[in-house]
Coordinates of C-alpha atoms in Angstrom, one line a residue:
M206 CA -21.0 8.9 -21.1
T207 CA -17.4 8.4 -19.7
V208 CA -15.8 5.0 -19.6
L209 CA -13.9 4.5 -16.6
N210 CA -11.1 1.9 -16.6
R211 CA -9.4 0.2 -13.7
R212 CA -6.3 2.3 -13.8
D213 CA -8.4 5.7 -13.8
A214 CA -10.6 4.2 -10.7
I215 CA -7.4 3.4 -9.0
L216 CA -6.1 6.9 -9.7
G217 CA -9.1 8.4 -8.2
L218 CA -9.2 6.1 -5.2
A219 CA -5.3 6.7 -4.6
T220 CA -5.7 10.5 -4.5
V221 CA -8.6 10.0 -1.6
A222 CA -6.4 7.2 0.1
M223 CA -3.4 9.4 0.2
C224 CA -5.2 12.2 1.9
A225 CA -7.3 9.9 4.2
S226 CA -4.0 8.0 5.1
L227 CA -2.5 11.0 6.8
G228 CA -5.0 10.5 9.6
I229 CA -4.5 6.9 9.8
Y230 CA -0.7 6.8 9.5
G231 CA 1.0 10.2 9.2
F232 CA -0.4 12.4 11.9
R233 CA -0.5 9.7 14.3
A234 CA 2.9 8.6 13.6
L235 CA 4.2 12.0 13.9
S236 CA 2.5 12.6 17.1
E237 CA 3.7 9.5 18.7
E238 CA 7.0 9.6 17.4
G239 CA 9.0 9.6 20.5
E240 CA 6.9 7.0 22.2
D241 CA 8.9 4.0 21.1
S242 CA 12.1 5.3 19.9
D243 CA 13.9 3.3 22.6
D244 CA 12.4 0.2 21.6
R245 CA 13.2 0.6 18.0
E246 CA 17.0 1.3 19.0
K247 CA 16.9 -2.0 20.8
G248 CA 15.6 -4.0 17.9
L249 CA 12.4 -5.0 19.6
H250 CA 10.5 -4.4 16.1
P251 CA 11.4 -7.5 14.1
P252 CA 11.4 -6.8 10.4
L253 CA 9.5 -8.7 8.0
T254 CA 10.9 -12.1 7.2
S255 CA 11.9 -13.1 3.3
G256 CA 8.6 -15.2 3.1
E257 CA 6.5 -12.3 4.4
V258 CA 8.0 -10.0 1.9
A259 CA 7.4 -12.4 -1.1
L260 CA 3.9 -12.6 0.1
I261 CA 3.4 -9.0 0.2
A262 CA 5.2 -8.6 -3.3
A263 CA 2.7 -11.1 -4.7
M264 CA -0.5 -9.6 -3.1
A265 CA 0.6 -6.1 -4.2
E266 CA 1.3 -7.0 -7.6
G267 CA -2.2 -8.5 -7.7
I268 CA -3.7 -5.3 -6.7
I269 CA -1.6 -3.3 -9.0
P270 CA -0.5 -5.6 -11.9
P271 CA 2.0 -4.3 -14.6
T272 CA 0.3 -3.1 -17.6
E273 CA 1.5 -0.4 -20.0
T274 CA 2.7 1.1 -16.6
P275 CA 4.8 -0.7 -14.2
G276 CA 3.1 -2.7 -11.4
A277 CA 3.6 -2.8 -7.7
I278 CA 6.8 -4.7 -7.6
A279 CA 8.6 -2.4 -10.1
A280 CA 7.4 0.6 -8.3
G281 CA 9.0 -0.5 -5.1
V282 CA 5.8 -1.0 -3.2
P283 CA 7.0 -4.2 -1.1
A284 CA 10.0 -2.2 0.2
F285 CA 7.8 0.5 1.0
I286 CA 5.5 -1.5 3.0
S287 CA 8.4 -3.1 4.7
K288 CA 9.7 0.3 5.8
I289 CA 6.3 1.3 7.1
F290 CA 6.1 -1.8 8.9
S291 CA 9.5 -1.6 10.4
D292 CA 9.6 1.9 11.1
W293 CA 6.2 3.3 11.8
F294 CA 4.1 0.3 12.9
K295 CA 3.8 -0.2 16.6
P296 CA 4.1 -3.8 17.9
E297 CA 0.3 -4.4 18.2
E298 CA 0.0 -3.1 14.7
Q299 CA 2.7 -5.4 13.5
R300 CA 1.1 -8.3 15.1
D301 CA -2.1 -7.6 13.3
F302 CA -0.5 -7.0 9.9
R303 CA 1.2 -10.2 10.3
T304 CA -2.1 -12.0 11.4
G305 CA -3.4 -10.5 8.0
L306 CA -0.5 -11.9 6.1
R307 CA -1.1 -15.5 7.8
K308 CA -4.7 -15.3 6.8
C309 CA -4.1 -14.7 3.3
Q310 CA -1.6 -17.6 3.3
D311 CA -3.8 -19.9 5.2
L312 CA -6.7 -19.1 2.7
A313 CA -4.6 -19.8 -0.3
K314 CA -3.4 -23.3 1.2
T315 CA -7.1 -24.2 2.1
R316 CA -8.3 -23.2 -1.3
H317 CA -5.5 -24.3 -3.6
G318 CA -3.0 -26.2 -1.5
L319 CA -0.2 -23.8 -2.3
P320 CA 1.2 -20.5 -0.7
F321 CA -0.1 -17.5 -2.2
E322 CA 2.7 -16.4 -4.2
R323 CA 2.7 -19.8 -5.9
C324 CA -0.9 -19.6 -6.8
S325 CA -1.8 -18.8 -10.6
A326 CA -2.7 -15.1 -11.4
A327 CA -6.4 -16.3 -11.6
Q328 CA -6.3 -18.1 -8.2
Q329 CA -4.4 -15.0 -6.6
H330 CA -7.1 -12.6 -8.1
D331 CA -9.8 -14.8 -6.5
L332 CA -8.0 -14.9 -3.2
L333 CA -7.6 -11.3 -3.2
V334 CA -11.3 -10.7 -4.0
A335 CA -12.5 -12.9 -1.1
L336 CA -10.0 -11.0 1.4
D337 CA -11.6 -7.8 0.1
E338 CA -15.1 -8.9 0.5
E339 CA -14.4 -10.3 3.9
A340 CA -12.7 -7.1 5.0
M341 CA -15.4 -4.8 3.6
N342 CA -18.0 -6.8 5.5
A343 CA -16.2 -7.3 8.6
P344 CA -17.4 -5.5 11.9
R345 CA -14.9 -2.5 12.6
P346 CA -14.1 -1.8 16.4
A347 CA -13.3 1.7 17.0
G348 CA -9.7 2.4 16.1
K349 CA -9.2 -0.8 14.3
I350 CA -8.7 -1.1 10.4
P351 CA -9.1 -4.6 8.8
A352 CA -5.4 -5.9 7.9
F353 CA -6.4 -6.1 4.2
V354 CA -8.0 -2.7 3.9
Q355 CA -4.7 -1.4 5.5
F356 CA -2.6 -3.5 3.0
K357 CA -4.5 -2.1 0.1
A358 CA -4.0 1.4 1.3
L359 CA -0.5 0.8 1.7
T360 CA -0.2 -0.7 -1.6
V361 CA -1.8 2.4 -3.5
I362 CA 0.0 4.9 -1.2
G363 CA 3.4 3.2 -2.2
Y364 CA 2.5 3.0 -5.8
Y365 CA 1.3 6.5 -6.4
S366 CA 4.2 8.1 -3.9
S367 CA 6.8 6.1 -6.2
E368 CA 8.6 7.5 -9.2
A369 CA 6.8 5.0 -11.5
G370 CA 3.5 5.9 -10.0
Q371 CA 3.9 9.6 -10.4
N372 CA 5.9 10.0 -13.6
E373 CA 4.5 7.2 -15.6
E374 CA 0.9 6.5 -14.2
L375 CA -0.2 9.8 -12.8
K376 CA 2.1 11.9 -15.2
S377 CA 2.6 14.5 -12.8
Q378 CA 4.6 15.3 -9.5
M379 CA 2.9 15.4 -6.2
N380 CA 3.9 18.8 -4.6
A381 CA 5.9 19.6 -7.7
G382 CA 5.9 23.4 -8.4
E383 CA 5.1 26.7 -7.1
Q384 CA 3.2 26.5 -3.7
T385 CA 0.1 29.1 -3.6
P386 CA -2.4 29.8 -1.1
N387 CA -4.8 27.3 -2.9
G388 CA -2.2 24.5 -2.5
P389 CA 0.3 23.2 -4.7
T390 CA 0.4 23.8 -8.7
F391 CA 0.7 20.4 -10.1
L392 CA 2.9 20.0 -13.3
S393 CA 3.2 17.4 -15.9
A394 CA 6.2 15.3 -15.8
A395 CA 7.4 16.6 -19.0
S396 CA 7.0 20.4 -18.0
F397 CA 8.7 19.5 -14.4
G398 CA 11.5 18.1 -16.3
N399 CA 12.3 21.5 -17.9
I400 CA 12.4 23.2 -14.5
I401 CA 15.5 21.2 -13.2

């Protein structure tokens, strides 16, 4: 019987999430690339505040904490999420994402009297579990992704597309190596280093 640890489970889910996310973020964003470029140039997409980025960092680190490999913060996940938020989210997606962040803060303040990022690791874990359970059980109107589900997907995608996620966690380079009709040939980080 194979024992699956948390990191192995996240790795498997990351692969699925990265593929599925192309439909959620990538292809949609590319197909609508020119729709609101004027709005971006006019600065109508406000960036995340420093408080929101601090909350994102604490939440992401709670989802992928440092172990023998770097956690979400060291992998640059907060910067990745900030970039996706400011460069790819439409205004209504930004609004929904911010609503999800406020929901997390409100829950932390209600349960513990503190902002999420000042709660203990155990309290943060319990809050993330509560948000996850609520998101998984919530009705999903067509085309709407619960904010916490979206946040988890961005965290996993950001982590496993980072240098730390690929080199130290996966021990491989995504899309590195020779392209074949069957898809990319994946190499270990050690063998990839010998090619350069």
